[in-house]
Structure formats: structure tokens, C-alpha cells
PDB file of C-alpha atoms in Angstrom:
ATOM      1  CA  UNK A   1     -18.548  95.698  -1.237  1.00 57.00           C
ATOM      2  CA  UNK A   2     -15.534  97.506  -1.960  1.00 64.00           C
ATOM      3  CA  UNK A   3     -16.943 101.265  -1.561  1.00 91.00           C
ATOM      4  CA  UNK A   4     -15.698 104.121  -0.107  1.00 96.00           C
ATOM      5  CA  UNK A   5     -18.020 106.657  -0.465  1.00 96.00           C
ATOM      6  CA  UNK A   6     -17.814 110.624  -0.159  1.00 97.00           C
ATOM      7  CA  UNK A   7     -20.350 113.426   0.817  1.00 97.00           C
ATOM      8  CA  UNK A   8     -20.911 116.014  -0.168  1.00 97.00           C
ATOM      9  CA  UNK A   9     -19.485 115.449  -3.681  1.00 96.00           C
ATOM     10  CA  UNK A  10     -19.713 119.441  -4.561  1.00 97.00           C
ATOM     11  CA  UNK A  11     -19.095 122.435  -2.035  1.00 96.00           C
ATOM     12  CA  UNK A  12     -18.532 125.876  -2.639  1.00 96.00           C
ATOM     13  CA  UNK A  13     -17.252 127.757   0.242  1.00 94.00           C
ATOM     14  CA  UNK A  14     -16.020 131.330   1.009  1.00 92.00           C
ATOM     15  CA  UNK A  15     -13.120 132.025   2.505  1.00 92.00           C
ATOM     16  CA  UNK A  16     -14.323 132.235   6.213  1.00 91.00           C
ATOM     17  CA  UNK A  17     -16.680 129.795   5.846  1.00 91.00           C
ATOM     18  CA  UNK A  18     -15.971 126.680   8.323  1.00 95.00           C
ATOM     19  CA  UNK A  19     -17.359 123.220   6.544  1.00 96.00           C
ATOM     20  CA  UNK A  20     -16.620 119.590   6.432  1.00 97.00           C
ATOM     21  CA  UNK A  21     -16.067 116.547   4.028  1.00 98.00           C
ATOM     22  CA  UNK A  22     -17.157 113.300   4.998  1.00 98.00           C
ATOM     23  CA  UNK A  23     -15.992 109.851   3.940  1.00 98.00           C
ATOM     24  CA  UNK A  24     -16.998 106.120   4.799  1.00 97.00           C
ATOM     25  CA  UNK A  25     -16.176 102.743   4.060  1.00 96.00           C
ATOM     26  CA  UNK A  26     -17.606  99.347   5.624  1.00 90.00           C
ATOM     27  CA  UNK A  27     -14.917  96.963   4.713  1.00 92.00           C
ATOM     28  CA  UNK A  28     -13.283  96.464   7.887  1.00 91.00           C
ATOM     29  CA  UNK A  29     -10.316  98.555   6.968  1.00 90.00           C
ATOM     30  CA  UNK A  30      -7.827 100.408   9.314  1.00 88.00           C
ATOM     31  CA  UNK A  31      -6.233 102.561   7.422  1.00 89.00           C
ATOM     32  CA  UNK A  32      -7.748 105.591   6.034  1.00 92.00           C
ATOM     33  CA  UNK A  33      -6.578 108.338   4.022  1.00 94.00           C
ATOM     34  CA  UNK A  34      -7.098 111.865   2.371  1.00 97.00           C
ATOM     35  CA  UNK A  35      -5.937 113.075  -1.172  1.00 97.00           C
ATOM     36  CA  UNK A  36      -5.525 116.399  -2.881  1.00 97.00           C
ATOM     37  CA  UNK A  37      -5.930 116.627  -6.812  1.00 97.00           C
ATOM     38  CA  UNK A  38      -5.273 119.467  -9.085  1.00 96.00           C
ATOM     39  CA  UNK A  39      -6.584 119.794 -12.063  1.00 92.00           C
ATOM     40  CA  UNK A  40      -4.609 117.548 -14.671  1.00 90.00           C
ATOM     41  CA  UNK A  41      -2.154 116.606 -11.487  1.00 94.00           C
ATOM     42  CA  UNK A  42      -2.329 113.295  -9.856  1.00 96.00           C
ATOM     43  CA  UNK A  43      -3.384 113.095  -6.895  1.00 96.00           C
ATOM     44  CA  UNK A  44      -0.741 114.059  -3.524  1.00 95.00           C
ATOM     45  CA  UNK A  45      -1.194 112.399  -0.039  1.00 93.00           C
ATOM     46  CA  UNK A  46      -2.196 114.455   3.181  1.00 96.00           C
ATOM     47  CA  UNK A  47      -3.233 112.742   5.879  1.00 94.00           C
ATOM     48  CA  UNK A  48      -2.948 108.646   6.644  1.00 92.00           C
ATOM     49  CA  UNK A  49      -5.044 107.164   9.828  1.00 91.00           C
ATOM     50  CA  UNK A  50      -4.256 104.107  11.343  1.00 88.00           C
ATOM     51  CA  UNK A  51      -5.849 102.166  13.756  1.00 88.00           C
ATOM     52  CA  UNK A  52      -7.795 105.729  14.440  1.00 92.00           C
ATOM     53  CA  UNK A  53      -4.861 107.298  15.284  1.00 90.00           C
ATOM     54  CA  UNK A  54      -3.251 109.934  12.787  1.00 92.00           C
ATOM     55  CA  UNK A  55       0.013 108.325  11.511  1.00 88.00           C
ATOM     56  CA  UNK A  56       1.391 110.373   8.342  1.00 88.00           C
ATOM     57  CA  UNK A  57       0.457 114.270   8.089  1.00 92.00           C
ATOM     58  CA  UNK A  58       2.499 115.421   4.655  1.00 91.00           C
ATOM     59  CA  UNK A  59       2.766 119.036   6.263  1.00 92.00           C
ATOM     60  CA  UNK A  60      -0.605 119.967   5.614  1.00 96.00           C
ATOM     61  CA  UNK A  61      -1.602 123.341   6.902  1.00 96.00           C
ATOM     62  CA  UNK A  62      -3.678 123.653   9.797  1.00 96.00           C
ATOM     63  CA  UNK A  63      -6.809 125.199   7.754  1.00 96.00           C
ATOM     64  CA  UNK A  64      -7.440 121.360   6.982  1.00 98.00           C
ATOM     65  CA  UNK A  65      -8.034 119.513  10.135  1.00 97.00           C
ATOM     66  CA  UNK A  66      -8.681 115.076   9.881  1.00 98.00           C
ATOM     67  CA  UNK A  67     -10.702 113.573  12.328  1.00 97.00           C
ATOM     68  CA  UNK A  68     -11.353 109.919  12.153  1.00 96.00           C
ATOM     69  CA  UNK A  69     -14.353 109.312  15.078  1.00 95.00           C
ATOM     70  CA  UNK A  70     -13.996 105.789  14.259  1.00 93.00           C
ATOM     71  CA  UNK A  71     -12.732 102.765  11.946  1.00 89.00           C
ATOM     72  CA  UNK A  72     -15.264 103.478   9.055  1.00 95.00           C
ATOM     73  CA  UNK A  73     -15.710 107.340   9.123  1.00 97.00           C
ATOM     74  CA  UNK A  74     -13.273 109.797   8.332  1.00 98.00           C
ATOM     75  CA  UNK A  75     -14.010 113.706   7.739  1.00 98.00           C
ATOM     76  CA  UNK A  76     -11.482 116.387   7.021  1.00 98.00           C
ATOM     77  CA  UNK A  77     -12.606 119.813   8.563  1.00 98.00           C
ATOM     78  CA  UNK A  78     -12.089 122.751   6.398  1.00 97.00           C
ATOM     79  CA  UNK A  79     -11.641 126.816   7.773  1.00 95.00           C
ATOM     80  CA  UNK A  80     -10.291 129.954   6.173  1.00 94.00           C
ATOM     81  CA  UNK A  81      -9.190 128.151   3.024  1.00 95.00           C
ATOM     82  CA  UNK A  82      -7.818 129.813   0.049  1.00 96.00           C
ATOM     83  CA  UNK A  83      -9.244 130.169  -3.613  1.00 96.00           C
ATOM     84  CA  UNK A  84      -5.878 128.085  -4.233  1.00 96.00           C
ATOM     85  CA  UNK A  85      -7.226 125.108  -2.313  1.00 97.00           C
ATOM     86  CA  UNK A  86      -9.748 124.684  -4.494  1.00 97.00           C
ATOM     87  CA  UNK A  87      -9.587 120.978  -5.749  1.00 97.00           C
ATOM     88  CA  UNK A  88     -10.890 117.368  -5.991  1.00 97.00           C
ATOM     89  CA  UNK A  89     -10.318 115.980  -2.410  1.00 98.00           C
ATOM     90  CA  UNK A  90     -10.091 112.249  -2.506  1.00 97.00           C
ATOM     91  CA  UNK A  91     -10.705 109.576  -0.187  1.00 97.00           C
ATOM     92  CA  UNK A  92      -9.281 106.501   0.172  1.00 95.00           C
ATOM     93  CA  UNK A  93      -8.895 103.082   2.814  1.00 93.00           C
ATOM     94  CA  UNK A  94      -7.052 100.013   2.486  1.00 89.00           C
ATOM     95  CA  UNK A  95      -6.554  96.627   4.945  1.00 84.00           C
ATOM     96  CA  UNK A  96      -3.999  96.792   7.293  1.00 70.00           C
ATOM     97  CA  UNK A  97      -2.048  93.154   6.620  1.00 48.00           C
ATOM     98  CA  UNK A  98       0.711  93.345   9.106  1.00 52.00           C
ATOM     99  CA  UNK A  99       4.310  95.135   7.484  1.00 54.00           C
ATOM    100  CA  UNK A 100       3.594  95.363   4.194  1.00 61.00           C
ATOM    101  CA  UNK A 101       3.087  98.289   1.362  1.00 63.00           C
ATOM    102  CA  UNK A 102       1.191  96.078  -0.944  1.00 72.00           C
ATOM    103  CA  UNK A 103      -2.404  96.440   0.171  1.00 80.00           C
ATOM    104  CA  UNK A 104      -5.016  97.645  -2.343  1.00 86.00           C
ATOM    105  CA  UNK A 105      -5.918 101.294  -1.867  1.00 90.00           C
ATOM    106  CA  UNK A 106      -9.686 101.804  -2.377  1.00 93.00           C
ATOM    107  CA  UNK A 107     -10.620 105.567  -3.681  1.00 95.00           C
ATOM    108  CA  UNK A 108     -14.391 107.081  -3.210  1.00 96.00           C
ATOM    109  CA  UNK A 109     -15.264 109.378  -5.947  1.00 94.00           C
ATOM    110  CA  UNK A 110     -14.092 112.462  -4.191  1.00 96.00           C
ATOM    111  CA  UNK A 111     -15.905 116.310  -3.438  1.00 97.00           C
ATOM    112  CA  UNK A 112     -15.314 118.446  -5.724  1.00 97.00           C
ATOM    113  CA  UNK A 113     -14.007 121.491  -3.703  1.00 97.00           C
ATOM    114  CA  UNK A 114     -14.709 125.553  -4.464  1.00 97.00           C
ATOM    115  CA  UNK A 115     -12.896 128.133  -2.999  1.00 96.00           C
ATOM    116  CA  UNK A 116     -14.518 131.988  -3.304  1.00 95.00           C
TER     117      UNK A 116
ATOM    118  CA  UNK B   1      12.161 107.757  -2.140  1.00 74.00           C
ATOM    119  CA  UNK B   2      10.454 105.920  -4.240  1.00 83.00           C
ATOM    120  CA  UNK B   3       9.256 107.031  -7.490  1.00 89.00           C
ATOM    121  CA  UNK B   4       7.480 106.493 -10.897  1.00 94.00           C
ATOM    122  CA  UNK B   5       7.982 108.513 -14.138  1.00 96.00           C
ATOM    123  CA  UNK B   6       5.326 107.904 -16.525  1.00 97.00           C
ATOM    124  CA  UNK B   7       7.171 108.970 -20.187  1.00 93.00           C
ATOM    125  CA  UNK B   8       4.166 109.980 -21.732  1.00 96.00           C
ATOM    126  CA  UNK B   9       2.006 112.612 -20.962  1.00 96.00           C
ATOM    127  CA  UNK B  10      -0.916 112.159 -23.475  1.00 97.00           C
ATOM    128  CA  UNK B  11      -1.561 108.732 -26.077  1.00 97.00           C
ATOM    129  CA  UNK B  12      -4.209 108.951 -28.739  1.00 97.00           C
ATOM    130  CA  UNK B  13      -5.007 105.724 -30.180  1.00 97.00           C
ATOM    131  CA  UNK B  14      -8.027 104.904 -32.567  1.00 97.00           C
ATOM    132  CA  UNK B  15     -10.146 102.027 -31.677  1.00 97.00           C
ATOM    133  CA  UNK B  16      -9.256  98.699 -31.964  1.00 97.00           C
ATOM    134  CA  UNK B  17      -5.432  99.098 -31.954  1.00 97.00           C
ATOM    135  CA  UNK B  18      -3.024  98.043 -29.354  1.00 98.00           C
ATOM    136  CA  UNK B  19      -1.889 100.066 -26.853  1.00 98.00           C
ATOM    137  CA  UNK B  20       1.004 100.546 -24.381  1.00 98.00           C
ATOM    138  CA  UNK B  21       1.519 103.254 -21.626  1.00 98.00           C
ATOM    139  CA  UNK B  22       4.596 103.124 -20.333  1.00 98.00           C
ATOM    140  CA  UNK B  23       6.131 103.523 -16.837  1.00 97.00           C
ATOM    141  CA  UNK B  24       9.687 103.652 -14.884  1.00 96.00           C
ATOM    142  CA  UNK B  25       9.811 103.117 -11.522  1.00 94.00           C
ATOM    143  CA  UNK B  26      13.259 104.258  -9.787  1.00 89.00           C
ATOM    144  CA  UNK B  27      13.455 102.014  -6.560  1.00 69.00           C
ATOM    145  CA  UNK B  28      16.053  99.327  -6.352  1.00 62.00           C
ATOM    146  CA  UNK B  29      14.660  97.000  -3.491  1.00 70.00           C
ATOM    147  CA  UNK B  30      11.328  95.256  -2.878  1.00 73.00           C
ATOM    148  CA  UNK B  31       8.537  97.171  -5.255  1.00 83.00           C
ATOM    149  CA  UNK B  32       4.925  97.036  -5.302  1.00 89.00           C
ATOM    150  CA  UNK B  33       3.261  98.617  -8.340  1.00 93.00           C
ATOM    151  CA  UNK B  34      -0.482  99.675  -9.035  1.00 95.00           C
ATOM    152  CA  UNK B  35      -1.892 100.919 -12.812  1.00 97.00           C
ATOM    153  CA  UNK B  36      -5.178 103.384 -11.756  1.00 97.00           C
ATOM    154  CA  UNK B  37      -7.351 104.707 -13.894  1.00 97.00           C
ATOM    155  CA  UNK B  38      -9.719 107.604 -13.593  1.00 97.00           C
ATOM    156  CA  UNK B  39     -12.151 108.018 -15.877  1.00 94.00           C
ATOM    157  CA  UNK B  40     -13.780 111.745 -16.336  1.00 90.00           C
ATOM    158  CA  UNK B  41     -15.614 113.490 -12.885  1.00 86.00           C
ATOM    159  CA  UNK B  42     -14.259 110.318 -10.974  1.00 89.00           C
ATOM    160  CA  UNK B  43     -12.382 108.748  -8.493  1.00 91.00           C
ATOM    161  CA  UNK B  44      -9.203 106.319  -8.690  1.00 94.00           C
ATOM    162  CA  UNK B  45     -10.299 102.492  -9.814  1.00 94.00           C
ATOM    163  CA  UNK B  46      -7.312  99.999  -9.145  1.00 95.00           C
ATOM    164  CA  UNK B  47      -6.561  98.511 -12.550  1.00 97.00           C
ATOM    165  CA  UNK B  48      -3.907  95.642 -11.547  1.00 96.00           C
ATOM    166  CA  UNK B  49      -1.173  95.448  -9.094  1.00 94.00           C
ATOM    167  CA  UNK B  50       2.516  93.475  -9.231  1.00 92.00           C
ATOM    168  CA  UNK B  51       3.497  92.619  -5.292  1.00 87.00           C
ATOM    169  CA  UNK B  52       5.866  89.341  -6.385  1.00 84.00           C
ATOM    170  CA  UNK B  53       5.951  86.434  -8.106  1.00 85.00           C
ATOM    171  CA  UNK B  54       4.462  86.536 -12.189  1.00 88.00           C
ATOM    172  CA  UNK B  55       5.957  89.079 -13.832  1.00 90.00           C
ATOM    173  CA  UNK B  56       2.927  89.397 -15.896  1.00 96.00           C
ATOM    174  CA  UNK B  57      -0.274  91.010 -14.059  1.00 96.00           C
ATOM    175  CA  UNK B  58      -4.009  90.886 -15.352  1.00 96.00           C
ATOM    176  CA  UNK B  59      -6.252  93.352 -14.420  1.00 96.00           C
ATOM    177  CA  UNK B  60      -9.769  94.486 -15.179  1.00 95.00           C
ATOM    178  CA  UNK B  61     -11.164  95.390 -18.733  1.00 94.00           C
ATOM    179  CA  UNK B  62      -8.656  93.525 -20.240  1.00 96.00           C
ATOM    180  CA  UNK B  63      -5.725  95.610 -19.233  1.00 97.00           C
ATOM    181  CA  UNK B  64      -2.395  93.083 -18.560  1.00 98.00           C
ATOM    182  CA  UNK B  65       1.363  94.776 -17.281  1.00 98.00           C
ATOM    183  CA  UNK B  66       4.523  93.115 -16.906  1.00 96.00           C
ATOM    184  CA  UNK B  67       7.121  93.416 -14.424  1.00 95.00           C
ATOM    185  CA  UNK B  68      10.567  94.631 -15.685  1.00 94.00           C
ATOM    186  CA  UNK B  69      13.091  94.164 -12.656  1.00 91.00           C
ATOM    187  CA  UNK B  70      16.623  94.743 -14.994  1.00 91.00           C
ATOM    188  CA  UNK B  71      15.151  97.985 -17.255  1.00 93.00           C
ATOM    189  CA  UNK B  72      12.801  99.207 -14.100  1.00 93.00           C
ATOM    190  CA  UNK B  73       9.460  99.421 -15.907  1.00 95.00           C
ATOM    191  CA  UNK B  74       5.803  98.425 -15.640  1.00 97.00           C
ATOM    192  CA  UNK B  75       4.239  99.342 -18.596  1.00 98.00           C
ATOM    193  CA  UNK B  76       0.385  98.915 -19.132  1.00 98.00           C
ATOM    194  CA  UNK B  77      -1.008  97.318 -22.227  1.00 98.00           C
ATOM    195  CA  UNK B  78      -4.289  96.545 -24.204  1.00 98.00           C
ATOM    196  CA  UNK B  79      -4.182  94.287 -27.368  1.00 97.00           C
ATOM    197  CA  UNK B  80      -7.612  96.347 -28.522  1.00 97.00           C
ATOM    198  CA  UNK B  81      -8.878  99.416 -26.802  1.00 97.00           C
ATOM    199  CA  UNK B  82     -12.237 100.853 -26.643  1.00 96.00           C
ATOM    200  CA  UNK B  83     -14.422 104.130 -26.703  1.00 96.00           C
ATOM    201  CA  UNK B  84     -14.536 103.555 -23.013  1.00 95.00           C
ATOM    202  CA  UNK B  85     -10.851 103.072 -21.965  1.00 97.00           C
ATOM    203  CA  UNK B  86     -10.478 106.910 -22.669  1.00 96.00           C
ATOM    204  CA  UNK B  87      -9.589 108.470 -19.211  1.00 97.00           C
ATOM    205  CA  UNK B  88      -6.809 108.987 -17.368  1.00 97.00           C
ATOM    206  CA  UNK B  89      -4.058 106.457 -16.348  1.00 98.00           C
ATOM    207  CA  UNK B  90      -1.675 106.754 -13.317  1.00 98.00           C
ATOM    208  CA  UNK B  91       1.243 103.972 -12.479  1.00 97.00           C
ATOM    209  CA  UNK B  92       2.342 104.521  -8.786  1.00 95.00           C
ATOM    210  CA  UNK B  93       4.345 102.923  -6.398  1.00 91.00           C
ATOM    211  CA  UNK B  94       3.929 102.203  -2.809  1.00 86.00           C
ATOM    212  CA  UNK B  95       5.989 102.826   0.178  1.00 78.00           C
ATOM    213  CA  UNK B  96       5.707 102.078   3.478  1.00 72.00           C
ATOM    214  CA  UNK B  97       5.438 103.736   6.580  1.00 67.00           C
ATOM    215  CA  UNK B  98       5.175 101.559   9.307  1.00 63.00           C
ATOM    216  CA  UNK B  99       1.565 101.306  11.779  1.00 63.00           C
ATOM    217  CA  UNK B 100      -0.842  99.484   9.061  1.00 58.00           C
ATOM    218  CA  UNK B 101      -0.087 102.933   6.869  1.00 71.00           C
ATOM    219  CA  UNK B 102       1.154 103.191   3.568  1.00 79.00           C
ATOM    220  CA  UNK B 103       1.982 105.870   0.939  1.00 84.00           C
ATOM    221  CA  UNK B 104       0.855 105.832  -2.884  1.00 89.00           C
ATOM    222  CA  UNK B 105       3.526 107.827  -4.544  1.00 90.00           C
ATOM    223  CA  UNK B 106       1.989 108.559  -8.200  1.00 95.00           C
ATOM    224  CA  UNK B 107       3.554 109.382 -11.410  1.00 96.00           C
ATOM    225  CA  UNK B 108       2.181 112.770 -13.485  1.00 97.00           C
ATOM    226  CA  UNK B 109      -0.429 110.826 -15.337  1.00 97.00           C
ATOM    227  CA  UNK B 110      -1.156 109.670 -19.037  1.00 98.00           C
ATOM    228  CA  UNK B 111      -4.396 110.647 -20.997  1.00 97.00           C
ATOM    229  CA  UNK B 112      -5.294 107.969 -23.338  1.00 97.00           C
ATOM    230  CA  UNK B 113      -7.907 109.320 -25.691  1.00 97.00           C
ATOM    231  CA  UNK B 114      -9.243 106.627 -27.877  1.00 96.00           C
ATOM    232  CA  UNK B 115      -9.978 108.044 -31.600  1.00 93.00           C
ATOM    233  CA  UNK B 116     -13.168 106.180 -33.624  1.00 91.00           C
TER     234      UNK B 116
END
């Protein structure tokens, strides 16, 4: 089983609205991670967890908030965001194998995310 | 940092022809390179990966790339594409960040569009 997988995969949300996205996996990995894609962009890191403890923020603003309650969930809490955030928001988890940079990274199939 | 330029932004091939997307990747030590492909409404599927040793890589749906330390390139090939293989195609490169966390760093994307 090699499946990450993502709820809800479509919200709309206005712009004071406070809601959450929700991602799991159940392959025993450590490392989890959140994604940002534009339309016709590829897709730009936010947040990594390791271990359950947040290692990498890419200086995310603070209307995005990670939380990662334990090994296999991860959920990225959303308030006052911006018509311009409005994007596919991608999952992703990989094995933590000691030092090294060549684990596989496993991708849900993201939540489609509307700003009004 | 690292980072991969992907030269072409969109291929159209008809069916049943070769096909080659290429990719540069600008680090000069240790490398690890992934191909992705997302197909339409979807998330990231790994395709292949090149962490050492063959410089040719097999991946899934008969998708191959080979390593090319001295001209810094991993292109992606297909001897004979399919309806199917239409999607989106990202080469990236991984670095690391210490903890069990690493970064995908992702070139700007090809879209291969397979002609009948």
C-alpha cells in the first residue's frame, strides 16, 4: 500500500472562513510534507515534518498553520486566506532511511483549494 | 542549491513515435534524480529514480532515463508512446536537509500531449 490519501479533495472557502485539510498515510513513514501548486506551475515545498516534529517551514505565512497529531496524519489549518492562495495543495510522505536525500516521495491526489 | 531546468516546456508527439523529454540538472556533487508525472486532476506518481550505480533507470509504463554525469542531464524517454502518457512530466532533484527530511526541488514542467 503505497497511499497517501487527502480529504477533502474540493473546498471553497471565504476569506474569514477558518477550515482544514487533512492527509494520511499508513506506510510507516516519518516524514511528511505539504505542497503548493499553481496552475501550470510545479509544485513548491511548505512545510516538512519529521519524526512529528516540524523540521523545514519555506517561510510560509502564518494563515497556513501544519499540525502533525501523529506519524500517519498530517492536516494543514487554513484562516483568512487570500483569493491568491487559491491552489492544488499536495500531500506527500516518504521513509526516513538514516542521511540520505534519495527516499521515494509518495504524493496523495491533493484538495483542490478555492479562495472567495 | 540544487536545481533542474527542464528545456522544454510543451512536446506533442503522435502515437507510436519515440519520445524524449529532456532535463539538466545543475549540481556538481552526489545527485539523486526523480521523473514524476501527473496526469490531468491528479497528484504526483514517481516514474523512476537514479540514486547511484546504472546509469540507465527503468521505470513504470515503459518509461527508461539515463544518467549523464559529464553533460548534467537526465532525460526521460519512451521508444512508443500512448494516448495515455499525455499529462504532465516534472524531473526534480532532491536535497537534503538533515532530521529524516528532504526537499524535492522541481523543474517548470513539460506537457507531453500525444497526437492520434
Amino acid at each position: 500500500d503505497t497511499e497517501v490519501t487527502q480529504t477533502p479533495k474540493h473546498l471553497v472557502m471565504g476569506m474569514t472562513n477558518k477550515k482544514s485539510l487533512k492527509c494520511e498515510q499508513h506506510m510507516g513513514h516519518r516524514a511528511m510534507y505539504w505542497y503548493k501548486q499553481k496552475a501550470k506551475k510545479p509544485p513548491e515545498l511548505m512545510f516538512v515534518y519529521s519524526y512529528e516534529k516540524l523540521s523545514i517551514n519555506e517561510s510560509v505565512p502564518s494563515r497556513f498553520s501544519p499540525e502533525c497529531p501523529n506519524s500517519s496524519l498530517l492536516n494543514l489549518h487554513l484562516h483568512a486566506l487570500q483569493p491568491e492562495d487559491s491552489a492544488l495543495y499536495l500531500c506527500a510522505s516518504s521513509q526516513d532511511a538514516g542521511q540520505s536525500s534519495g527516499n521515494t516521495i509518495y504524493f496523495g491526489e491533493g484538495s483542490w483549494l478555492t479562495v472567495v | 542549491a540544487q536545481s533542474v531546468t527542464q528545456l522544454d516546456s510543451q512536446v506533442p508527439v503522435f502515437e507510436e513515435a519515440p519520445v524524449e523529454l529532456r532535463c539538466n540538472y545543475s549540481s556538481s556533487v552526489s545527485v539523486y534524480l526523480f521523473w514524476y508525472v501527473q496526469y490531468p486532476n491528479q497528484g504526483l506518481q514517481l516514474l523512476l529514480k537514479y540514486l547511484s550505480g546504472s546509469t540507465l533507470v527503468k521505470g513504470i509504463n515503459g518509461f527508461e532515463a539515463e544518467f549523464n554525469k559529464s553533460q548534467t542531464s537526465f532525460h526521460l524517454r519512451k521508444p512508443s508512446v500512448h494516448i495515455s502518457d499525455t499529462a504532465e512530466y516534472f524531473c526534480a532533484v532532491s536535497d537534503w536537509y538533515g532530521e529524516g527530511a528532504q526537499k524535492l526541488v522541481f523543474g517548470q514542467g513539460t506537457r507531453l500531449t500525444i497526437n492520434p
